[in-house]
Coordinates of N, CA, C and O in Angstrom, one line a residue:
M1 N 121.3 117.8 84.8 CA 122.1 117.3 85.9 C 121.9 115.8 86.0 O 120.8 115.3 85.9
K2 N 123.0 115.1 86.2 CA 122.9 113.7 86.4 C 122.9 113.4 87.9 O 123.7 113.9 88.6
T3 N 121.9 112.6 88.3 CA 121.7 112.3 89.7 C 121.1 110.9 89.9 O 120.9 110.2 89.0
N4 N 120.7 110.6 91.2 CA 120.0 109.4 91.5 C 119.0 109.7 92.6 O 119.0 110.8 93.1
L5 N 118.2 108.7 92.9 CA 117.1 108.9 93.9 C 117.7 109.2 95.3 O 117.1 110.0 96.0
S6 N 118.8 108.5 95.6 CA 119.4 108.8 96.9 C 119.8 110.2 97.1 O 119.5 110.9 98.1
T7 N 120.4 110.8 96.1 CA 120.9 112.2 96.1 C 119.7 113.1 96.2 O 119.7 114.0 97.0
L8 N 118.6 112.8 95.4 CA 117.4 113.6 95.4 C 116.8 113.6 96.8 O 116.3 114.7 97.3
M9 N 116.8 112.5 97.4 CA 116.2 112.4 98.8 C 117.0 113.2 99.8 O 116.4 113.8 100.7
S10 N 118.3 113.2 99.6 CA 119.2 114.0 100.5 C 118.9 115.5 100.3 O 118.8 116.3 101.2
I11 N 118.8 115.9 99.0 CA 118.5 117.3 98.6 C 117.1 117.7 99.2 O 117.0 118.8 99.8
I12 N 116.1 116.8 99.2 CA 114.8 117.1 99.7 C 114.9 117.4 101.2 O 114.4 118.3 101.7
G13 N 115.7 116.6 101.9 CA 115.9 116.8 103.4 C 116.5 118.1 103.7 O 116.0 118.9 104.6
E14 N 117.5 118.5 102.9 CA 118.1 119.8 103.1 C 117.2 121.0 102.8 O 117.0 122.0 103.5
E15 N 116.5 120.8 101.6 CA 115.6 121.9 101.2 C 114.4 122.0 102.1 O 113.9 123.2 102.4
E16 N 113.9 120.9 102.6 CA 112.7 121.0 103.6 C 113.2 121.7 104.9 O 112.4 122.4 105.5
A17 N 114.4 121.4 105.3 CA 114.9 122.1 106.5 C 115.0 123.6 106.3 O 114.6 124.4 107.1
K18 N 115.5 124.0 105.1 CA 115.5 125.5 104.7 C 114.1 126.0 104.7 O 113.8 127.1 105.1
F19 N 113.2 125.3 104.1 CA 111.8 125.7 103.9 C 111.2 126.0 105.3 O 110.5 127.0 105.5
N20 N 111.4 125.1 106.3 CA 110.9 125.3 107.6 C 111.5 126.5 108.3 O 110.9 127.2 109.0
M21 N 112.9 126.7 108.0 CA 113.5 127.9 108.6 C 112.9 129.2 108.1 O 112.7 130.1 108.8
Y22 N 112.7 129.2 106.7 CA 112.1 130.4 106.1 C 110.7 130.6 106.7 O 110.3 131.8 106.9
G23 N 110.0 129.6 107.0 CA 108.7 129.7 107.6 C 108.7 130.4 108.9 O 107.9 131.3 109.3
R24 N 109.7 130.0 109.7 CA 109.9 130.6 111.0 C 110.4 132.1 110.9 O 109.9 133.0 111.6
E25 N 111.3 132.3 110.0 CA 111.9 133.7 109.8 C 110.8 134.6 109.3 O 110.7 135.8 109.7
L26 N 109.9 134.1 108.4 CA 108.7 135.0 108.0 C 107.9 135.5 109.2 O 107.6 136.6 109.2
K27 N 107.7 134.6 110.1 CA 106.9 135.0 111.3 C 107.7 136.0 112.1 O 107.1 136.9 112.7
N28 N 109.0 135.9 112.1 CA 109.8 136.9 112.9 C 109.9 138.3 112.2 O 110.1 139.3 112.9
H29 N 109.6 138.3 110.9 CA 109.7 139.6 110.2 C 108.3 140.1 109.7 O 108.3 140.9 108.8
V30 N 107.3 139.7 110.3 CA 105.9 140.1 109.9 C 105.7 141.5 110.3 O 105.0 142.3 109.5
Y31 N 106.2 142.0 111.4 CA 105.9 143.3 111.9 C 107.2 144.3 111.7 O 108.3 143.8 112.0
N32 N 106.9 145.5 111.4 CA 107.9 146.6 111.6 C 107.6 147.2 112.9 O 106.4 147.3 113.3
V33 N 108.6 147.7 113.6 CA 108.4 148.3 114.9 C 108.7 149.8 114.8 O 109.8 150.2 114.2
S34 N 107.8 150.6 115.2 CA 108.0 152.0 115.2 C 107.5 152.7 116.5 O 106.7 152.0 117.3
I35 N 107.9 153.9 116.8 CA 107.5 154.6 117.9 C 106.8 155.9 117.4 O 107.3 156.6 116.6
Q36 N 105.6 156.0 118.0 CA 104.8 157.2 117.6 C 104.7 158.1 118.9 O 104.1 157.7 119.9
E37 N 105.3 159.3 118.8 CA 105.2 160.2 119.9 C 103.8 160.8 120.0 O 103.1 160.8 119.0
L38 N 103.5 161.4 121.1 CA 102.2 162.0 121.3 C 102.0 163.2 120.3 O 100.9 163.5 120.0
N39 N 103.1 163.8 119.9 CA 102.9 165.0 119.0 C 102.8 164.5 117.5 O 102.7 165.3 116.6
G40 N 102.8 163.2 117.3 CA 102.6 162.6 115.9 C 103.8 162.2 115.2 O 103.7 161.5 114.2
N41 N 105.0 162.5 115.7 CA 106.2 162.1 115.1 C 106.4 160.6 115.2 O 106.2 160.0 116.2
V42 N 106.8 160.0 114.0 CA 106.9 158.5 114.0 C 108.4 158.2 113.7 O 109.0 158.7 112.7
T43 N 109.0 157.3 114.5 CA 110.3 156.9 114.3 C 110.3 155.4 114.1 O 109.8 154.6 115.0
V44 N 110.8 154.9 112.9 CA 110.9 153.5 112.7 C 112.1 152.9 113.4 O 113.2 153.4 113.2
M45 N 111.9 152.0 114.3 CA 112.9 151.3 115.0 C 113.5 150.1 114.3 O 114.7 149.9 114.3
E46 N 112.6 149.3 113.8 CA 113.0 148.0 113.1 C 112.1 147.9 111.9 O 110.9 147.8 111.9
D47 N 112.8 147.9 110.7 CA 112.1 147.8 109.4 C 112.5 146.4 108.8 O 113.6 146.2 108.4
Y48 N 111.5 145.5 108.8 CA 111.7 144.2 108.3 C 111.0 144.0 106.9 O 111.0 142.8 106.4
K49 N 110.5 145.0 106.3 CA 109.8 144.8 105.0 C 110.6 144.2 104.0 O 110.2 143.2 103.3
A50 N 111.8 144.6 103.7 CA 112.7 144.1 102.7 C 113.1 142.6 103.1 O 113.1 141.7 102.2
D51 N 113.4 142.4 104.3 CA 113.7 141.0 104.8 C 112.5 140.1 104.5 O 112.6 139.0 104.0
F52 N 111.3 140.6 104.9 CA 110.1 139.8 104.7 C 109.9 139.4 103.3 O 109.6 138.3 102.9
E53 N 109.9 140.4 102.4 CA 109.7 140.2 101.0 C 110.7 139.2 100.4 O 110.4 138.4 99.6
K54 N 112.0 139.4 100.8 CA 113.0 138.5 100.2 C 112.8 137.1 100.7 O 112.9 136.1 99.9
E55 N 112.5 136.9 102.0 CA 112.3 135.6 102.5 C 111.0 134.9 102.0 O 111.0 133.7 101.7
L56 N 110.0 135.7 101.7 CA 108.7 135.2 101.2 C 109.0 134.7 99.7 O 108.5 133.6 99.4
T57 N 109.7 135.5 99.0 CA 110.1 135.1 97.6 C 110.9 133.8 97.6 O 110.6 132.8 96.9
E58 N 111.9 133.7 98.5 CA 112.7 132.5 98.6 C 111.8 131.3 99.1 O 112.0 130.2 98.7
Y59 N 110.9 131.6 100.0 CA 110.0 130.5 100.6 C 109.2 129.9 99.4 O 109.0 128.7 99.3
V60 N 108.6 130.8 98.6 CA 107.7 130.3 97.5 C 108.6 129.5 96.5 O 108.2 128.5 96.0
E61 N 109.7 130.1 96.2 CA 110.6 129.4 95.2 C 111.1 128.0 95.7 O 111.1 127.0 95.0
L62 N 111.4 128.0 97.0 CA 111.8 126.7 97.6 C 110.7 125.7 97.6 O 110.9 124.5 97.3
Q63 N 109.4 126.1 97.8 CA 108.3 125.2 97.8 C 108.2 124.6 96.4 O 107.9 123.5 96.2
K64 N 108.3 125.5 95.3 CA 108.3 125.0 94.0 C 109.4 124.0 93.7 O 109.1 122.9 93.0
K65 N 110.6 124.2 94.2 CA 111.7 123.3 94.0 C 111.4 122.0 94.7 O 111.7 120.9 94.1
I66 N 110.9 122.0 95.9 CA 110.6 120.8 96.6 C 109.6 120.0 95.9 O 109.7 118.8 95.8
T67 N 108.5 120.7 95.4 CA 107.5 120.0 94.7 C 108.0 119.3 93.4 O 107.7 118.1 93.1
T68 N 108.9 120.0 92.7 CA 109.5 119.4 91.5 C 110.3 118.2 91.8 O 110.2 117.2 91.1
I69 N 111.2 118.3 92.8 CA 112.0 117.2 93.2 C 111.2 116.0 93.7 O 111.5 114.8 93.3
K70 N 110.2 116.2 94.5 CA 109.4 115.2 95.0 C 108.6 114.5 93.9 O 108.4 113.3 93.8
S71 N 108.2 115.3 92.9 CA 107.5 114.7 91.7 C 108.4 113.8 90.9 O 108.0 112.7 90.5
I72 N 109.6 114.2 90.8 CA 110.6 113.4 90.1 C 110.8 112.1 90.9 O 110.9 111.0 90.3
I73 N 111.0 112.2 92.2 CA 111.1 111.0 93.0 C 110.0 110.0 92.9 O 110.1 108.8 92.7
H74 N 108.7 110.6 93.0 CA 107.5 109.7 92.8 C 107.5 109.1 91.4 O 107.1 107.9 91.3
Q75 N 107.8 109.9 90.4 CA 107.8 109.4 89.1 C 108.8 108.2 88.9 O 108.4 107.1 88.4
K76 N 110.0 108.4 89.4 CA 111.0 107.3 89.3 C 110.7 106.1 90.2 O 110.9 105.0 89.8
N77 N 110.0 106.4 91.4 CA 109.6 105.3 92.2 C 108.5 104.4 91.5 O 108.4 103.2 91.8
N78 N 107.8 105.0 90.6 CA 106.8 104.3 89.9 C 107.3 103.7 88.6 O 106.6 103.0 87.9
E79 N 108.5 104.1 88.2 CA 109.1 103.7 87.0 C 110.1 102.6 87.2 O 110.1 101.6 86.4
F80 N 111.0 102.7 88.2 CA 112.0 101.7 88.4 C 111.3 100.4 89.0 O 110.5 100.5 89.9
K81 N 111.7 99.2 88.5 CA 111.1 98.0 89.0 C 112.1 97.1 89.7 O 113.3 97.0 89.2
L82 N 111.7 96.4 90.7 CA 112.5 95.4 91.4 C 112.5 94.1 90.5 O 111.7 94.0 89.6
S83 N 113.3 93.2 90.9 CA 113.4 91.9 90.1 C 112.1 91.1 90.0 O 111.9 90.4 89.1
D84 N 111.2 91.3 91.0 CA 109.9 90.6 91.0 C 108.9 91.4 90.3 O 107.7 90.9 90.3
G85 N 109.2 92.5 89.7 CA 108.2 93.2 88.8 C 107.5 94.4 89.6 O 106.9 95.2 88.9
R86 N 107.6 94.4 90.9 CA 107.0 95.5 91.6 C 107.8 96.8 91.4 O 109.0 96.8 91.2
T87 N 107.1 97.9 91.4 CA 107.7 99.2 91.4 C 108.3 99.5 92.8 O 107.9 98.9 93.8
I88 N 109.2 100.5 92.8 CA 109.8 100.9 94.1 C 108.6 101.3 95.0 O 108.6 101.0 96.2
Q89 N 107.7 102.1 94.5 CA 106.6 102.6 95.3 C 105.8 101.5 95.9 O 105.5 101.5 97.1
S90 N 105.4 100.5 95.1 CA 104.6 99.4 95.6 C 105.5 98.6 96.6 O 104.9 98.1 97.6
A91 N 106.8 98.5 96.4 CA 107.6 97.7 97.4 C 107.7 98.5 98.7 O 107.7 97.9 99.8
I92 N 107.7 99.8 98.6 CA 107.8 100.6 99.8 C 106.5 100.4 100.6 O 106.5 100.3 101.9
I93 N 105.4 100.4 100.0 CA 104.1 100.2 100.6 C 104.0 98.8 101.2 O 103.6 98.6 102.4
D94 N 104.5 97.8 100.4 CA 104.5 96.4 101.0 C 105.4 96.3 102.2 O 105.0 95.7 103.2
N95 N 106.6 96.9 102.2 CA 107.5 96.9 103.3 C 106.9 97.6 104.5 O 107.1 97.1 105.7
T96 N 106.2 98.7 104.3 CA 105.6 99.4 105.4 C 104.6 98.4 106.1 O 104.6 98.3 107.4
N97 N 103.8 97.7 105.3 CA 102.8 96.8 105.9 C 103.4 95.6 106.5 O 103.0 95.1 107.6
L98 N 104.5 95.1 105.9 CA 105.2 93.9 106.4 C 105.9 94.3 107.8 O 105.9 93.5 108.7
R99 N 106.4 95.5 107.9 CA 106.9 96.0 109.2 C 105.9 96.0 110.3 O 106.1 95.6 111.4
K100 N 104.7 96.4 109.9 CA 103.6 96.4 110.9 C 103.2 95.0 111.3 O 103.0 94.7 112.5
M101 N 103.2 94.1 110.3 CA 102.9 92.7 110.6 C 104.0 92.1 111.5 O 103.8 91.4 112.5
K102 N 105.3 92.4 111.2 CA 106.4 91.9 112.0 C 106.3 92.4 113.4 O 106.5 91.6 114.3
M103 N 105.9 93.6 113.6 CA 105.7 94.2 115.0 C 104.6 93.4 115.7 O 104.8 93.1 116.9
T104 N 103.5 93.1 115.0 CA 102.4 92.4 115.6 C 103.0 91.0 116.0 O 102.7 90.5 117.1
Y105 N 103.7 90.3 115.2 CA 104.3 89.0 115.5 C 105.2 89.1 116.7 O 105.2 88.2 117.5
Y106 N 106.0 90.2 116.7 CA 106.9 90.4 117.8 C 106.1 90.5 119.1 O 106.5 89.8 120.1
N107 N 105.1 91.3 119.1 CA 104.2 91.4 120.3 C 103.6 90.1 120.7 O 103.5 89.8 121.9
L108 N 103.2 89.3 119.7 CA 102.6 88.0 120.0 C 103.6 87.1 120.7 O 103.3 86.3 121.6
L109 N 104.9 87.2 120.2 CA 105.9 86.3 120.8 C 106.3 86.7 122.2 O 106.9 85.9 123.0
Q110 N 105.9 87.9 122.6 CA 106.1 88.3 124.0 C 105.1 87.8 125.0 O 105.3 87.7 126.2
M111 N 104.0 87.2 124.4 CA 102.9 86.7 125.2 C 103.3 85.3 125.7 O 103.8 84.5 124.9
K112 N 103.1 85.0 127.0 CA 103.5 83.8 127.6 C 102.3 83.2 128.4 O 101.4 83.9 128.8
N113 N 102.4 81.9 128.5 CA 101.3 81.2 129.4 C 101.4 81.7 130.8 O 102.5 82.1 131.2
S114 N 100.3 81.8 131.4 CA 100.3 82.3 132.8 C 99.3 81.5 133.7 O 98.4 80.9 133.2
K115 N 99.6 81.5 135.0 CA 98.8 80.8 135.9 C 98.8 81.7 137.2 O 99.8 82.0 137.7
A116 N 97.6 82.1 137.5 CA 97.4 83.0 138.7 C 96.4 82.4 139.7 O 95.3 81.9 139.3
R117 N 96.7 82.4 140.9 CA 95.8 82.0 141.9 C 94.8 83.0 142.2 O 95.1 84.2 142.4
V118 N 93.5 82.6 142.3 CA 92.4 83.5 142.5 C 91.8 83.0 143.8 O 91.4 81.8 143.9
T119 N 91.6 83.9 144.8 CA 91.0 83.5 146.1 C 89.8 84.4 146.2 O 89.8 85.6 146.2
E120 N 88.6 83.7 146.4 CA 87.4 84.4 146.7 C 87.0 84.0 148.1 O 87.6 83.2 148.8
V121 N 85.9 84.5 148.5 CA 85.4 84.3 149.9 C 85.3 82.8 150.2 O 85.8 82.3 151.2
N122 N 84.6 82.1 149.4 CA 84.3 80.7 149.6 C 85.0 79.7 148.7 O 84.8 78.6 148.6
N123 N 86.0 80.3 147.9 CA 86.5 79.5 146.8 C 88.0 79.9 146.5 O 88.3 81.1 146.7
S124 N 88.8 79.0 146.0 CA 90.1 79.3 145.6 C 90.4 78.4 144.4 O 90.1 77.3 144.4
Y125 N 91.1 79.1 143.4 CA 91.4 78.3 142.2 C 92.5 79.0 141.4 O 92.9 80.1 141.8
F126 N 93.0 78.3 140.4 CA 94.0 78.9 139.5 C 93.3 79.3 138.2 O 92.6 78.5 137.6
E127 N 93.6 80.5 137.8 CA 93.1 80.9 136.4 C 94.3 80.8 135.5 O 95.4 81.4 135.7
C128 N 94.2 79.9 134.5 CA 95.3 79.6 133.6 C 95.0 80.2 132.2 O 93.9 80.1 131.7
K129 N 96.0 80.9 131.7 CA 95.9 81.5 130.4 C 97.0 80.8 129.5 O 98.1 80.8 129.9
T130 N 96.5 80.3 128.4 CA 97.4 79.5 127.5 C 97.3 80.2 126.1 O 96.2 80.4 125.6
V131 N 98.5 80.6 125.6 CA 98.5 81.2 124.2 C 97.9 80.1 123.3 O 98.1 78.9 123.4
N132 N 97.1 80.6 122.3 CA 96.4 79.7 121.4 C 97.1 79.8 120.0 O 96.4 79.7 119.0
F133 N 98.4 79.9 120.0 CA 99.1 79.8 118.7 C 100.4 79.0 118.9 O 100.9 78.8 120.0
D134 N 100.9 78.6 117.8 CA 102.2 77.8 117.8 C 103.3 78.9 117.8 O 103.5 79.5 116.7
E135 N 104.0 79.0 118.9 CA 105.1 80.0 118.9 C 106.2 79.8 117.9 O 106.7 80.7 117.3
K136 N 106.4 78.5 117.5 CA 107.4 78.2 116.5 C 107.0 78.8 115.1 O 107.8 79.3 114.4
E137 N 105.7 78.6 114.8 CA 105.2 79.1 113.5 C 105.3 80.6 113.5 O 105.7 81.2 112.4
I138 N 104.9 81.3 114.6 CA 105.0 82.7 114.6 C 106.4 83.2 114.5 O 106.7 84.1 113.7
R139 N 107.3 82.5 115.2 CA 108.8 82.9 115.1 C 109.3 82.7 113.7 O 110.0 83.6 113.1
E140 N 108.9 81.6 113.0 CA 109.3 81.4 111.6 C 108.8 82.4 110.7 O 109.5 82.9 109.8
E141 N 107.5 82.8 110.9 CA 106.9 83.9 110.1 C 107.6 85.2 110.3 O 107.8 86.0 109.4
F142 N 107.9 85.5 111.6 CA 108.6 86.7 111.9 C 109.9 86.8 111.2 O 110.3 87.8 110.6
D143 N 110.7 85.7 111.3 CA 112.0 85.6 110.6 C 111.9 85.7 109.1 O 112.7 86.4 108.4
R144 N 110.8 85.1 108.5 CA 110.6 85.2 107.1 C 110.3 86.6 106.7 O 110.8 87.1 105.7
L145 N 109.5 87.3 107.4 CA 109.2 88.7 107.2 C 110.4 89.6 107.2 O 110.6 90.4 106.4
E146 N 111.2 89.4 108.3 CA 112.5 90.1 108.4 C 113.4 89.9 107.2 O 113.9 90.9 106.7
S147 N 113.5 88.7 106.8 CA 114.3 88.4 105.6 C 113.8 89.1 104.3 O 114.5 89.7 103.6
K148 N 112.5 89.0 104.1 CA 111.8 89.6 103.0 C 112.0 91.1 103.0 O 112.3 91.7 101.9
I149 N 111.8 91.7 104.1 CA 112.0 93.2 104.3 C 113.4 93.6 103.9 O 113.6 94.5 103.2
Q150 N 114.4 92.9 104.5 CA 115.8 93.2 104.2 C 116.1 93.0 102.7 O 116.8 93.9 102.1
E151 N 115.6 92.0 102.1 CA 115.9 91.8 100.7 C 115.3 92.9 99.8 O 116.0 93.4 98.9
T152 N 114.1 93.3 100.1 CA 113.4 94.3 99.4 C 114.1 95.7 99.6 O 114.4 96.4 98.7
D153 N 114.5 96.0 100.9 CA 115.2 97.2 101.2 C 116.5 97.3 100.4 O 116.9 98.3 99.8
F154 N 117.3 96.1 100.3 CA 118.5 96.1 99.6 C 118.3 96.4 98.1 O 119.0 97.1 97.5
E155 N 117.3 95.8 97.6 CA 117.0 95.9 96.1 C 116.6 97.4 95.9 O 117.0 98.0 94.9
I156 N 115.8 98.0 96.8 CA 115.4 99.4 96.6 C 116.7 100.3 96.7 O 116.8 101.2 95.9
F157 N 117.5 99.9 97.6 CA 118.8 100.7 97.8 C 119.6 100.7 96.5 O 120.1 101.7 96.0
K158 N 119.7 99.5 95.8 CA 120.4 99.4 94.6 C 119.7 100.3 93.5 O 120.4 101.0 92.7
L159 N 118.4 100.2 93.4 CA 117.7 101.0 92.4 C 117.8 102.5 92.7 O 117.9 103.3 91.7
N160 N 117.9 102.9 94.0 CA 118.1 104.3 94.3 C 119.4 104.9 93.8 O 119.5 106.1 93.7
S161 N 120.3 104.0 93.5 CA 121.6 104.5 93.1 C 121.8 104.6 91.5 O 122.8 105.0 91.0
I162 N 120.7 104.2 90.8 CA 120.8 104.3 89.3 C 120.7 105.8 89.0 O 119.9 106.5 89.4
E163 N 121.7 106.2 88.1 CA 121.8 107.6 87.7 C 120.9 107.8 86.5 O 120.6 107.0 85.7
F164 N 120.3 109.1 86.5 CA 119.5 109.5 85.4 C 119.6 111.0 85.3 O 120.1 111.7 86.2
E165 N 119.2 111.6 84.1 CA 119.3 113.0 83.9 C 118.0 113.7 84.4 O 116.9 113.2 84.2
V166 N 118.2 114.8 85.0 CA 117.1 115.6 85.5 C 117.4 117.1 85.4 O 118.5 117.5 85.6
D167 N 116.3 117.9 85.2 CA 116.4 119.3 85.2 C 115.7 119.8 86.5 O 114.5 119.7 86.6
I168 N 116.5 120.4 87.4 CA 115.9 121.0 88.6 C 116.0 122.5 88.6 O 117.0 123.0 88.3

């Protein structure tokens, strides 16, 4: 089958949703329900054995399929390279960390100088808090990170659309 990473990631999303559904269905079909009268007669009211066995088989097969597809994705993420020589996988890791840094810079940019009056029994004064960084430098670094993240994401997006042959 000819496919690409984007398609495989979509398939994974669908298959994992089915996998979760089968997990819930298995729980619903764990028990058979029967009535046992005092004289010993047993009447089966709800028999889920066949449903349970079918769903368990499909659950196991689905897990194998998901593992196979994810393995292919990880293999291709370590095989395809961006223009700077990084693999998709290393670029994903870099972008994850850059997003954390960007959030830290964003939070720093929210910090402002403050001045608060403090009154004690015999004393009154202002407590001044002044940020100890250059807001312009942090803003520039924030913007640089944003740009780098977007460029890397775009390059990953392009690589994700490269078609290749795969047996699933």
